[in-house]
Each structure stands twice: as C-alpha cells, then as structure tokens.
Amino acid sequence: MKTLTKYIYFNTKNRIEFVNITNQIEEIVSESKIKEGIVLVNPMHITASVYINDAESGLIEDYKEWLKKLVPEKDYKHNLTGEDNAFSHLMRTIMGREVTIAITNGKLDFGTWEQIYYAEFDGQRKKRVLVKVLGE
Ligand code: ZN
C-alpha cells in the first residue's frame, strides 16, 4: 500500500470563514499517484471543521446564519477559563471533524456538486489540516 501525508495551512482574515479546498485535495491525490484508495482530510484543531457540500455562495451564508442561531452569543462555561471561543467549539461539533473520500481511477469519486470545505470558527491565526492518502 502507498501512503502520502501532507499538511495544508490556513490563516483566515475573518474569525469565521469557509474555504473551498477541493483543488488543493485534488492536487495532493494527484501527487500521491494512488489510483484506488481513500483520502482522509481533517483539521488538527477543535475549533474548525472539514465537510463536504455544495459550493453555492448563498448556501455558505445560510450555514453561517444557521450556526449563529444554533449557537447564540451567551456566557458559556468554557469562557470562564479565560477563553472566548466556546461558540467555536460548539460550531465545530455541529459541522463535524473530518471527511473521507474514495479515490477511483486516480480521481476524487464525488457525487454531483460535492466540494470539500474547510470551515474556520476561530481564525485569524495559523491552523493546519491533515491530508492522508492511502491506497494502491
Ligand atoms: Zn477553547
């Protein structure tokens, strides 16, 4: 079995920001030369998510509004530790940790409209995402 492990880095301008990383993952899969296998993509942080869905810009705004409704501004117990990012942890839990995508004939084997997103909930600092490709 062949493997390739890479890290990609983010430092978003906004504290909450969604970044389409599909092209970066495709490039890493191509570099791996793996034709049949899987790729795992996960943030190395508990205040960011990787998820798969549509790249339609209205939907991205819908996610942000929906998350703000689900995670209202209030005095969370986590913030008593001196942190101010309880909402970031909660949003990450809603949007999930990682994705795994099949590789078929050297390409990401997506359904129609599927795109890979990095969702940052506590940005404006350096963060990294693990990309691990496994297969033959
Ligand atoms: Zn925290």
PDB file of N, CA, C and O in Angstrom, residues 36-105:
ATOM      1  N   GLU A  36      -6.422   3.816  -6.677  1.00  0.00           N
ATOM      2  CA  GLU A  36      -7.571   3.242  -5.959  1.00  0.00           C
ATOM      3  C   GLU A  36      -7.288   3.345  -4.474  1.00  0.00           C
ATOM      4  O   GLU A  36      -6.283   2.796  -3.989  1.00  0.00           O
ATOM      5  N   GLY A  37      -8.148   4.048  -3.736  1.00  0.00           N
ATOM      6  CA  GLY A  37      -7.903   4.186  -2.309  1.00  0.00           C
ATOM      7  C   GLY A  37      -8.836   5.196  -1.675  1.00  0.00           C
ATOM      8  O   GLY A  37      -9.966   5.392  -2.156  1.00  0.00           O
ATOM      9  N   ILE A  38      -8.362   5.809  -0.591  1.00  0.00           N
ATOM     10  CA  ILE A  38      -9.148   6.839   0.086  1.00  0.00           C
ATOM     11  C   ILE A  38      -8.235   7.991   0.479  1.00  0.00           C
ATOM     12  O   ILE A  38      -7.014   7.830   0.616  1.00  0.00           O
ATOM     13  N   VAL A  39      -8.854   9.149   0.678  1.00  0.00           N
ATOM     14  CA  VAL A  39      -8.143  10.283   1.246  1.00  0.00           C
ATOM     15  C   VAL A  39      -8.939  10.762   2.458  1.00  0.00           C
ATOM     16  O   VAL A  39     -10.156  10.924   2.388  1.00  0.00           O
ATOM     17  N   LEU A  40      -8.212  10.931   3.568  1.00  0.00           N
ATOM     18  CA  LEU A  40      -8.776  11.457   4.810  1.00  0.00           C
ATOM     19  C   LEU A  40      -8.350  12.915   4.932  1.00  0.00           C
ATOM     20  O   LEU A  40      -7.180  13.234   4.696  1.00  0.00           O
ATOM     21  N   VAL A  41      -9.282  13.789   5.274  1.00  0.00           N
ATOM     22  CA  VAL A  41      -8.968  15.215   5.438  1.00  0.00           C
ATOM     23  C   VAL A  41      -9.557  15.682   6.758  1.00  0.00           C
ATOM     24  O   VAL A  41     -10.780  15.596   6.943  1.00  0.00           O
ATOM     25  N   ASN A  42      -8.709  16.119   7.695  1.00  0.00           N
ATOM     26  CA  ASN A  42      -9.241  16.637   8.966  1.00  0.00           C
ATOM     27  C   ASN A  42      -8.399  17.776   9.521  1.00  0.00           C
ATOM     28  O   ASN A  42      -7.176  17.765   9.405  1.00  0.00           O
ATOM     29  N   PRO A  43      -9.094  18.753  10.134  1.00  0.00           N
ATOM     30  CA  PRO A  43      -8.341  19.821  10.789  1.00  0.00           C
ATOM     31  C   PRO A  43      -7.640  19.280  12.026  1.00  0.00           C
ATOM     32  O   PRO A  43      -8.139  18.349  12.662  1.00  0.00           O
ATOM     33  N   MET A  44      -6.503  19.855  12.369  1.00  0.00           N
ATOM     34  CA  MET A  44      -5.758  19.452  13.570  1.00  0.00           C
ATOM     35  C   MET A  44      -6.125  20.385  14.727  1.00  0.00           C
ATOM     36  O   MET A  44      -5.290  20.652  15.597  1.00  0.00           O
ATOM     37  N   HIS A  45      -7.358  20.854  14.715  1.00  0.00           N
ATOM     38  CA  HIS A  45      -7.821  21.835  15.717  1.00  0.00           C
ATOM     39  C   HIS A  45      -9.269  21.518  16.077  1.00  0.00           C
ATOM     40  O   HIS A  45     -10.028  21.044  15.226  1.00  0.00           O
ATOM     41  N   ILE A  46      -9.654  21.864  17.306  1.00  0.00           N
ATOM     42  CA  ILE A  46     -11.008  21.558  17.780  1.00  0.00           C
ATOM     43  C   ILE A  46     -11.954  22.736  17.615  1.00  0.00           C
ATOM     44  O   ILE A  46     -13.045  22.749  18.181  1.00  0.00           O
ATOM     45  N   THR A  47     -11.538  23.707  16.814  1.00  0.00           N
ATOM     46  CA  THR A  47     -12.394  24.862  16.524  1.00  0.00           C
ATOM     47  C   THR A  47     -12.519  25.076  15.014  1.00  0.00           C
ATOM     48  O   THR A  47     -12.746  26.203  14.558  1.00  0.00           O
ATOM     49  N   ALA A  48     -12.348  24.008  14.245  1.00  0.00           N
ATOM     50  CA  ALA A  48     -12.503  24.072  12.785  1.00  0.00           C
ATOM     51  C   ALA A  48     -13.045  22.728  12.305  1.00  0.00           C
ATOM     52  O   ALA A  48     -12.858  21.707  12.970  1.00  0.00           O
ATOM     53  N   SER A  49     -13.719  22.744  11.158  1.00  0.00           N
ATOM     54  CA  SER A  49     -14.310  21.537  10.579  1.00  0.00           C
ATOM     55  C   SER A  49     -13.868  21.375   9.133  1.00  0.00           C
ATOM     56  O   SER A  49     -13.522  22.366   8.481  1.00  0.00           O
ATOM     57  N   VAL A  50     -13.929  20.142   8.657  1.00  0.00           N
ATOM     58  CA  VAL A  50     -13.878  19.882   7.215  1.00  0.00           C
ATOM     59  C   VAL A  50     -15.168  19.143   6.880  1.00  0.00           C
ATOM     60  O   VAL A  50     -15.544  18.190   7.574  1.00  0.00           O
ATOM     61  N   TYR A  51     -15.869  19.620   5.860  1.00  0.00           N
ATOM     62  CA  TYR A  51     -17.135  18.989   5.484  1.00  0.00           C
ATOM     63  C   TYR A  51     -17.256  19.006   3.961  1.00  0.00           C
ATOM     64  O   TYR A  51     -16.491  19.695   3.274  1.00  0.00           O
ATOM     65  N   ILE A  52     -18.240  18.248   3.459  1.00  0.00           N
ATOM     66  CA  ILE A  52     -18.490  18.204   2.008  1.00  0.00           C
ATOM     67  C   ILE A  52     -19.913  18.668   1.755  1.00  0.00           C
ATOM     68  O   ILE A  52     -20.858  18.156   2.365  1.00  0.00           O
ATOM     69  N   ASN A  53     -20.036  19.655   0.858  1.00  0.00           N
ATOM     70  CA  ASN A  53     -21.364  20.060   0.403  1.00  0.00           C
ATOM     71  C   ASN A  53     -21.221  20.985  -0.802  1.00  0.00           C
ATOM     72  O   ASN A  53     -20.137  21.125  -1.363  1.00  0.00           O
ATOM     73  N   ASP A  54     -22.298  21.620  -1.159  1.00  0.00           N
ATOM     74  CA  ASP A  54     -22.368  22.467  -2.353  1.00  0.00           C
ATOM     75  C   ASP A  54     -21.515  23.736  -2.180  1.00  0.00           C
ATOM     76  O   ASP A  54     -21.440  24.279  -1.072  1.00  0.00           O
ATOM     77  N   ALA A  55     -20.919  24.209  -3.274  1.00  0.00           N
ATOM     78  CA  ALA A  55     -20.120  25.437  -3.250  1.00  0.00           C
ATOM     79  C   ALA A  55     -20.964  26.674  -3.534  1.00  0.00           C
ATOM     80  O   ALA A  55     -20.411  27.753  -3.728  1.00  0.00           O
ATOM     81  N   GLU A  56     -22.270  26.563  -3.511  1.00  0.00           N
ATOM     82  CA  GLU A  56     -23.145  27.699  -3.855  1.00  0.00           C
ATOM     83  C   GLU A  56     -23.041  28.761  -2.759  1.00  0.00           C
ATOM     84  O   GLU A  56     -23.173  28.453  -1.575  1.00  0.00           O
ATOM     85  N   SER A  57     -22.790  30.031  -3.165  1.00  0.00           N
ATOM     86  CA  SER A  57     -22.441  31.065  -2.188  1.00  0.00           C
ATOM     87  C   SER A  57     -23.585  31.383  -1.228  1.00  0.00           C
ATOM     88  O   SER A  57     -23.353  31.678  -0.055  1.00  0.00           O
ATOM     89  N   GLY A  58     -24.837  31.294  -1.686  1.00  0.00           N
ATOM     90  CA  GLY A  58     -25.976  31.522  -0.797  1.00  0.00           C
ATOM     91  C   GLY A  58     -26.012  30.492   0.321  1.00  0.00           C
ATOM     92  O   GLY A  58     -26.318  30.811   1.472  1.00  0.00           O
ATOM     93  N   LEU A  59     -25.679  29.245  -0.021  1.00  0.00           N
ATOM     94  CA  LEU A  59     -25.673  28.182   0.986  1.00  0.00           C
ATOM     95  C   LEU A  59     -24.613  28.445   2.060  1.00  0.00           C
ATOM     96  O   LEU A  59     -24.852  28.188   3.245  1.00  0.00           O
ATOM     97  N   ILE A  60     -23.460  28.971   1.650  1.00  0.00           N
ATOM     98  CA  ILE A  60     -22.394  29.278   2.631  1.00  0.00           C
ATOM     99  C   ILE A  60     -22.908  30.315   3.632  1.00  0.00           C
ATOM    100  O   ILE A  60     -22.701  30.177   4.845  1.00  0.00           O
ATOM    101  N   GLU A  61     -23.604  31.339   3.134  1.00  0.00           N
ATOM    102  CA  GLU A  61     -24.180  32.346   4.041  1.00  0.00           C
ATOM    103  C   GLU A  61     -25.267  31.723   4.912  1.00  0.00           C
ATOM    104  O   GLU A  61     -25.399  32.070   6.096  1.00  0.00           O
ATOM    105  N   ASP A  62     -26.055  30.803   4.335  1.00  0.00           N
ATOM    106  CA  ASP A  62     -27.087  30.101   5.122  1.00  0.00           C
ATOM    107  C   ASP A  62     -26.460  29.331   6.284  1.00  0.00           C
ATOM    108  O   ASP A  62     -26.986  29.335   7.396  1.00  0.00           O
ATOM    109  N   TYR A  63     -25.329  28.648   5.999  1.00  0.00           N
ATOM    110  CA  TYR A  63     -24.649  27.918   7.086  1.00  0.00           C
ATOM    111  C   TYR A  63     -24.273  28.866   8.218  1.00  0.00           C
ATOM    112  O   TYR A  63     -24.476  28.568   9.395  1.00  0.00           O
ATOM    113  N   LYS A  64     -23.688  30.006   7.860  1.00  0.00           N
ATOM    114  CA  LYS A  64     -23.225  30.946   8.891  1.00  0.00           C
ATOM    115  C   LYS A  64     -24.390  31.442   9.738  1.00  0.00           C
ATOM    116  O   LYS A  64     -24.294  31.489  10.975  1.00  0.00           O
ATOM    117  N   GLU A  65     -25.506  31.800   9.083  1.00  0.00           N
ATOM    118  CA  GLU A  65     -26.679  32.289   9.830  1.00  0.00           C
ATOM    119  C   GLU A  65     -27.272  31.187  10.697  1.00  0.00           C
ATOM    120  O   GLU A  65     -27.662  31.427  11.843  1.00  0.00           O
ATOM    121  N   TRP A  66     -27.349  29.984  10.146  1.00  0.00           N
ATOM    122  CA  TRP A  66     -27.916  28.834  10.869  1.00  0.00           C
ATOM    123  C   TRP A  66     -27.076  28.517  12.111  1.00  0.00           C
ATOM    124  O   TRP A  66     -27.612  28.310  13.199  1.00  0.00           O
ATOM    125  N   LEU A  67     -25.743  28.521  11.935  1.00  0.00           N
ATOM    126  CA  LEU A  67     -24.857  28.232  13.076  1.00  0.00           C
ATOM    127  C   LEU A  67     -24.997  29.301  14.160  1.00  0.00           C
ATOM    128  O   LEU A  67     -24.991  28.983  15.350  1.00  0.00           O
ATOM    129  N   LYS A  68     -25.139  30.572  13.744  1.00  0.00           N
ATOM    130  CA  LYS A  68     -25.292  31.645  14.750  1.00  0.00           C
ATOM    131  C   LYS A  68     -26.602  31.487  15.517  1.00  0.00           C
ATOM    132  O   LYS A  68     -26.666  31.814  16.707  1.00  0.00           O
ATOM    133  N   LYS A  69     -27.652  30.975  14.854  1.00  0.00           N
ATOM    134  CA  LYS A  69     -28.926  30.723  15.555  1.00  0.00           C
ATOM    135  C   LYS A  69     -28.786  29.553  16.526  1.00  0.00           C
ATOM    136  O   LYS A  69     -29.310  29.590  17.632  1.00  0.00           O
ATOM    137  N   LEU A  70     -28.086  28.507  16.081  1.00  0.00           N
ATOM    138  CA  LEU A  70     -27.918  27.326  16.936  1.00  0.00           C
ATOM    139  C   LEU A  70     -26.989  27.599  18.118  1.00  0.00           C
ATOM    140  O   LEU A  70     -27.109  26.974  19.167  1.00  0.00           O
ATOM    141  N   VAL A  71     -26.043  28.511  17.922  1.00  0.00           N
ATOM    142  CA  VAL A  71     -25.033  28.810  18.942  1.00  0.00           C
ATOM    143  C   VAL A  71     -25.116  30.304  19.269  1.00  0.00           C
ATOM    144  O   VAL A  71     -24.283  31.094  18.823  1.00  0.00           O
ATOM    145  N   PRO A  72     -26.131  30.717  20.024  1.00  0.00           N
ATOM    146  CA  PRO A  72     -26.300  32.142  20.301  1.00  0.00           C
ATOM    147  C   PRO A  72     -25.178  32.680  21.192  1.00  0.00           C
ATOM    148  O   PRO A  72     -24.524  31.922  21.905  1.00  0.00           O
ATOM    149  N   GLU A  73     -24.984  33.999  21.123  1.00  0.00           N
ATOM    150  CA  GLU A  73     -23.988  34.633  22.000  1.00  0.00           C
ATOM    151  C   GLU A  73     -24.511  34.604  23.418  1.00  0.00           C
ATOM    152  O   GLU A  73     -25.599  35.084  23.691  1.00  0.00           O
ATOM    153  N   LYS A  74     -23.770  34.007  24.316  1.00  0.00           N
ATOM    154  CA  LYS A  74     -24.139  33.991  25.729  1.00  0.00           C
ATOM    155  C   LYS A  74     -22.904  33.656  26.543  1.00  0.00           C
ATOM    156  O   LYS A  74     -21.829  33.459  25.997  1.00  0.00           O
ATOM    157  N   ASP A  75     -23.093  33.599  27.868  1.00  0.00           N
ATOM    158  CA  ASP A  75     -21.960  33.313  28.752  1.00  0.00           C
ATOM    159  C   ASP A  75     -21.783  31.807  28.886  1.00  0.00           C
ATOM    160  O   ASP A  75     -22.415  31.173  29.717  1.00  0.00           O
ATOM    161  N   TYR A  76     -20.917  31.251  28.062  1.00  0.00           N
ATOM    162  CA  TYR A  76     -20.659  29.819  28.120  1.00  0.00           C
ATOM    163  C   TYR A  76     -19.655  29.520  29.235  1.00  0.00           C
ATOM    164  O   TYR A  76     -18.750  30.314  29.499  1.00  0.00           O
ATOM    165  N   LYS A  77     -19.798  28.355  29.860  1.00  0.00           N
ATOM    166  CA  LYS A  77     -18.903  27.970  30.971  1.00  0.00           C
ATOM    167  C   LYS A  77     -17.447  27.877  30.502  1.00  0.00           C
ATOM    168  O   LYS A  77     -16.527  28.212  31.244  1.00  0.00           O
ATOM    169  N   HIS A  78     -17.229  27.411  29.271  1.00  0.00           N
ATOM    170  CA  HIS A  78     -15.867  27.290  28.738  1.00  0.00           C
ATOM    171  C   HIS A  78     -15.143  28.642  28.780  1.00  0.00           C
ATOM    172  O   HIS A  78     -13.931  28.688  28.996  1.00  0.00           O
ATOM    173  N   ASN A  79     -15.898  29.714  28.597  1.00  0.00           N
ATOM    174  CA  ASN A  79     -15.261  31.033  28.553  1.00  0.00           C
ATOM    175  C   ASN A  79     -14.838  31.523  29.937  1.00  0.00           C
ATOM    176  O   ASN A  79     -14.061  32.484  30.042  1.00  0.00           O
ATOM    177  N   LEU A  80     -15.292  30.838  30.999  1.00  0.00           N
ATOM    178  CA  LEU A  80     -14.835  31.181  32.356  1.00  0.00           C
ATOM    179  C   LEU A  80     -13.358  30.825  32.545  1.00  0.00           C
ATOM    180  O   LEU A  80     -12.715  31.302  33.475  1.00  0.00           O
ATOM    181  N   THR A  81     -12.810  29.985  31.647  1.00  0.00           N
ATOM    182  CA  THR A  81     -11.386  29.628  31.721  1.00  0.00           C
ATOM    183  C   THR A  81     -10.500  30.769  31.214  1.00  0.00           C
ATOM    184  O   THR A  81      -9.280  30.657  31.233  1.00  0.00           O
ATOM    185  N   GLY A  82     -11.136  31.839  30.720  1.00  0.00           N
ATOM    186  CA  GLY A  82     -10.361  32.942  30.143  1.00  0.00           C
ATOM    187  C   GLY A  82     -10.370  32.913  28.630  1.00  0.00           C
ATOM    188  O   GLY A  82      -9.903  33.844  27.978  1.00  0.00           O
ATOM    189  N   GLU A  83     -10.917  31.822  28.046  1.00  0.00           N
ATOM    190  CA  GLU A  83     -11.050  31.761  26.592  1.00  0.00           C
ATOM    191  C   GLU A  83     -12.332  32.473  26.171  1.00  0.00           C
ATOM    192  O   GLU A  83     -13.210  32.738  27.001  1.00  0.00           O
ATOM    193  N   ASP A  84     -12.439  32.771  24.893  1.00  0.00           N
ATOM    194  CA  ASP A  84     -13.673  33.389  24.393  1.00  0.00           C
ATOM    195  C   ASP A  84     -14.215  32.618  23.193  1.00  0.00           C
ATOM    196  O   ASP A  84     -14.929  33.166  22.377  1.00  0.00           O
ATOM    197  N   ASN A  85     -13.844  31.328  23.101  1.00  0.00           N
ATOM    198  CA  ASN A  85     -14.158  30.598  21.874  1.00  0.00           C
ATOM    199  C   ASN A  85     -15.096  29.411  22.096  1.00  0.00           C
ATOM    200  O   ASN A  85     -15.074  28.465  21.295  1.00  0.00           O
ATOM    201  N   ALA A  86     -15.918  29.455  23.142  1.00  0.00           N
ATOM    202  CA  ALA A  86     -16.880  28.347  23.337  1.00  0.00           C
ATOM    203  C   ALA A  86     -17.721  28.152  22.076  1.00  0.00           C
ATOM    204  O   ALA A  86     -17.951  27.014  21.650  1.00  0.00           O
ATOM    205  N   PHE A  87     -18.176  29.238  21.467  1.00  0.00           N
ATOM    206  CA  PHE A  87     -19.008  29.114  20.256  1.00  0.00           C
ATOM    207  C   PHE A  87     -18.267  28.378  19.143  1.00  0.00           C
ATOM    208  O   PHE A  87     -18.869  27.623  18.378  1.00  0.00           O
ATOM    209  N   SER A  88     -16.950  28.570  19.058  1.00  0.00           N
ATOM    210  CA  SER A  88     -16.150  27.922  18.006  1.00  0.00           C
ATOM    211  C   SER A  88     -16.145  26.407  18.185  1.00  0.00           C
ATOM    212  O   SER A  88     -16.285  25.651  17.214  1.00  0.00           O
ATOM    213  N   HIS A  89     -15.997  25.953  19.437  1.00  0.00           N
ATOM    214  CA  HIS A  89     -16.028  24.514  19.714  1.00  0.00           C
ATOM    215  C   HIS A  89     -17.403  23.938  19.375  1.00  0.00           C
ATOM    216  O   HIS A  89     -17.509  22.838  18.815  1.00  0.00           O
ATOM    217  N   LEU A  90     -18.461  24.660  19.730  1.00  0.00           N
ATOM    218  CA  LEU A  90     -19.816  24.153  19.503  1.00  0.00           C
ATOM    219  C   LEU A  90     -20.117  24.068  18.007  1.00  0.00           C
ATOM    220  O   LEU A  90     -20.671  23.080  17.518  1.00  0.00           O
ATOM    221  N   MET A  91     -19.716  25.113  17.251  1.00  0.00           N
ATOM    222  CA  MET A  91     -19.942  25.103  15.798  1.00  0.00           C
ATOM    223  C   MET A  91     -19.169  23.967  15.134  1.00  0.00           C
ATOM    224  O   MET A  91     -19.667  23.306  14.213  1.00  0.00           O
ATOM    225  N   ARG A  92     -17.953  23.720  15.605  1.00  0.00           N
ATOM    226  CA  ARG A  92     -17.155  22.618  15.045  1.00  0.00           C
ATOM    227  C   ARG A  92     -17.856  21.271  15.257  1.00  0.00           C
ATOM    228  O   ARG A  92     -17.847  20.404  14.376  1.00  0.00           O
ATOM    229  N   THR A  93     -18.462  21.108  16.431  1.00  0.00           N
ATOM    230  CA  THR A  93     -19.153  19.842  16.703  1.00  0.00           C
ATOM    231  C   THR A  93     -20.345  19.671  15.758  1.00  0.00           C
ATOM    232  O   THR A  93     -20.580  18.581  15.235  1.00  0.00           O
ATOM    233  N   ILE A  94     -21.052  20.759  15.486  1.00  0.00           N
ATOM    234  CA  ILE A  94     -22.206  20.692  14.572  1.00  0.00           C
ATOM    235  C   ILE A  94     -21.749  20.330  13.155  1.00  0.00           C
ATOM    236  O   ILE A  94     -22.371  19.506  12.482  1.00  0.00           O
ATOM    237  N   MET A  95     -20.674  20.948  12.692  1.00  0.00           N
ATOM    238  CA  MET A  95     -20.236  20.771  11.296  1.00  0.00           C
ATOM    239  C   MET A  95     -19.319  19.569  11.103  1.00  0.00           C
ATOM    240  O   MET A  95     -18.976  19.228   9.975  1.00  0.00           O
ATOM    241  N   GLY A  96     -18.902  18.921  12.191  1.00  0.00           N
ATOM    242  CA  GLY A  96     -18.141  17.681  12.080  1.00  0.00           C
ATOM    243  C   GLY A  96     -16.644  17.880  12.051  1.00  0.00           C
ATOM    244  O   GLY A  96     -16.139  19.006  11.972  1.00  0.00           O
ATOM    245  N   ARG A  97     -15.925  16.771  12.144  1.00  0.00           N
ATOM    246  CA  ARG A  97     -14.466  16.823  12.231  1.00  0.00           C
ATOM    247  C   ARG A  97     -13.794  16.639  10.887  1.00  0.00           C
ATOM    248  O   ARG A  97     -12.943  17.442  10.492  1.00  0.00           O
ATOM    249  N   GLU A  98     -14.121  15.527  10.169  1.00  0.00           N
ATOM    250  CA  GLU A  98     -13.314  15.159   9.012  1.00  0.00           C
ATOM    251  C   GLU A  98     -14.180  14.590   7.897  1.00  0.00           C
ATOM    252  O   GLU A  98     -15.361  14.303   8.094  1.00  0.00           O
ATOM    253  N   VAL A  99     -13.550  14.418   6.740  1.00  0.00           N
ATOM    254  CA  VAL A  99     -14.190  13.707   5.638  1.00  0.00           C
ATOM    255  C   VAL A  99     -13.227  12.646   5.107  1.00  0.00           C
ATOM    256  O   VAL A  99     -12.014  12.791   5.208  1.00  0.00           O
ATOM    257  N   THR A 100     -13.809  11.585   4.554  1.00  0.00           N
ATOM    258  CA  THR A 100     -13.065  10.545   3.847  1.00  0.00           C
ATOM    259  C   THR A 100     -13.693  10.421   2.467  1.00  0.00           C
ATOM    260  O   THR A 100     -14.916  10.325   2.363  1.00  0.00           O
ATOM    261  N   ILE A 101     -12.863  10.455   1.439  1.00  0.00           N
ATOM    262  CA  ILE A 101     -13.369  10.439   0.066  1.00  0.00           C
ATOM    263  C   ILE A 101     -12.711   9.291  -0.684  1.00  0.00           C
ATOM    264  O   ILE A 101     -11.485   9.103  -0.589  1.00  0.00           O
ATOM    265  N   ALA A 102     -13.510   8.526  -1.419  1.00  0.00           N
ATOM    266  CA  ALA A 102     -12.974   7.447  -2.246  1.00  0.00           C
ATOM    267  C   ALA A 102     -12.179   8.028  -3.417  1.00  0.00           C
ATOM    268  O   ALA A 102     -12.551   9.065  -3.980  1.00  0.00           O
ATOM    269  N   ILE A 103     -11.104   7.336  -3.766  1.00  0.00           N
ATOM    270  CA  ILE A 103     -10.335   7.656  -4.974  1.00  0.00           C
ATOM    271  C   ILE A 103     -10.554   6.512  -5.961  1.00  0.00           C
ATOM    272  O   ILE A 103     -10.309   5.350  -5.627  1.00  0.00           O
ATOM    273  N   THR A 104     -11.064   6.839  -7.133  1.00  0.00           N
ATOM    274  CA  THR A 104     -11.331   5.845  -8.169  1.00  0.00           C
ATOM    275  C   THR A 104     -10.628   6.304  -9.441  1.00  0.00           C
ATOM    276  O   THR A 104     -10.844   7.444  -9.868  1.00  0.00           O
ATOM    277  N   ASN A 105      -9.796   5.442  -9.984  1.00  0.00           N
ATOM    278  CA  ASN A 105      -9.064   5.770 -11.207  1.00  0.00           C
ATOM    279  C   ASN A 105      -8.297   7.092 -11.059  1.00  0.00           C
ATOM    280  O   ASN A 105      -8.230   7.896 -11.986  1.00  0.00           O
TER     281      ASN A 105
END
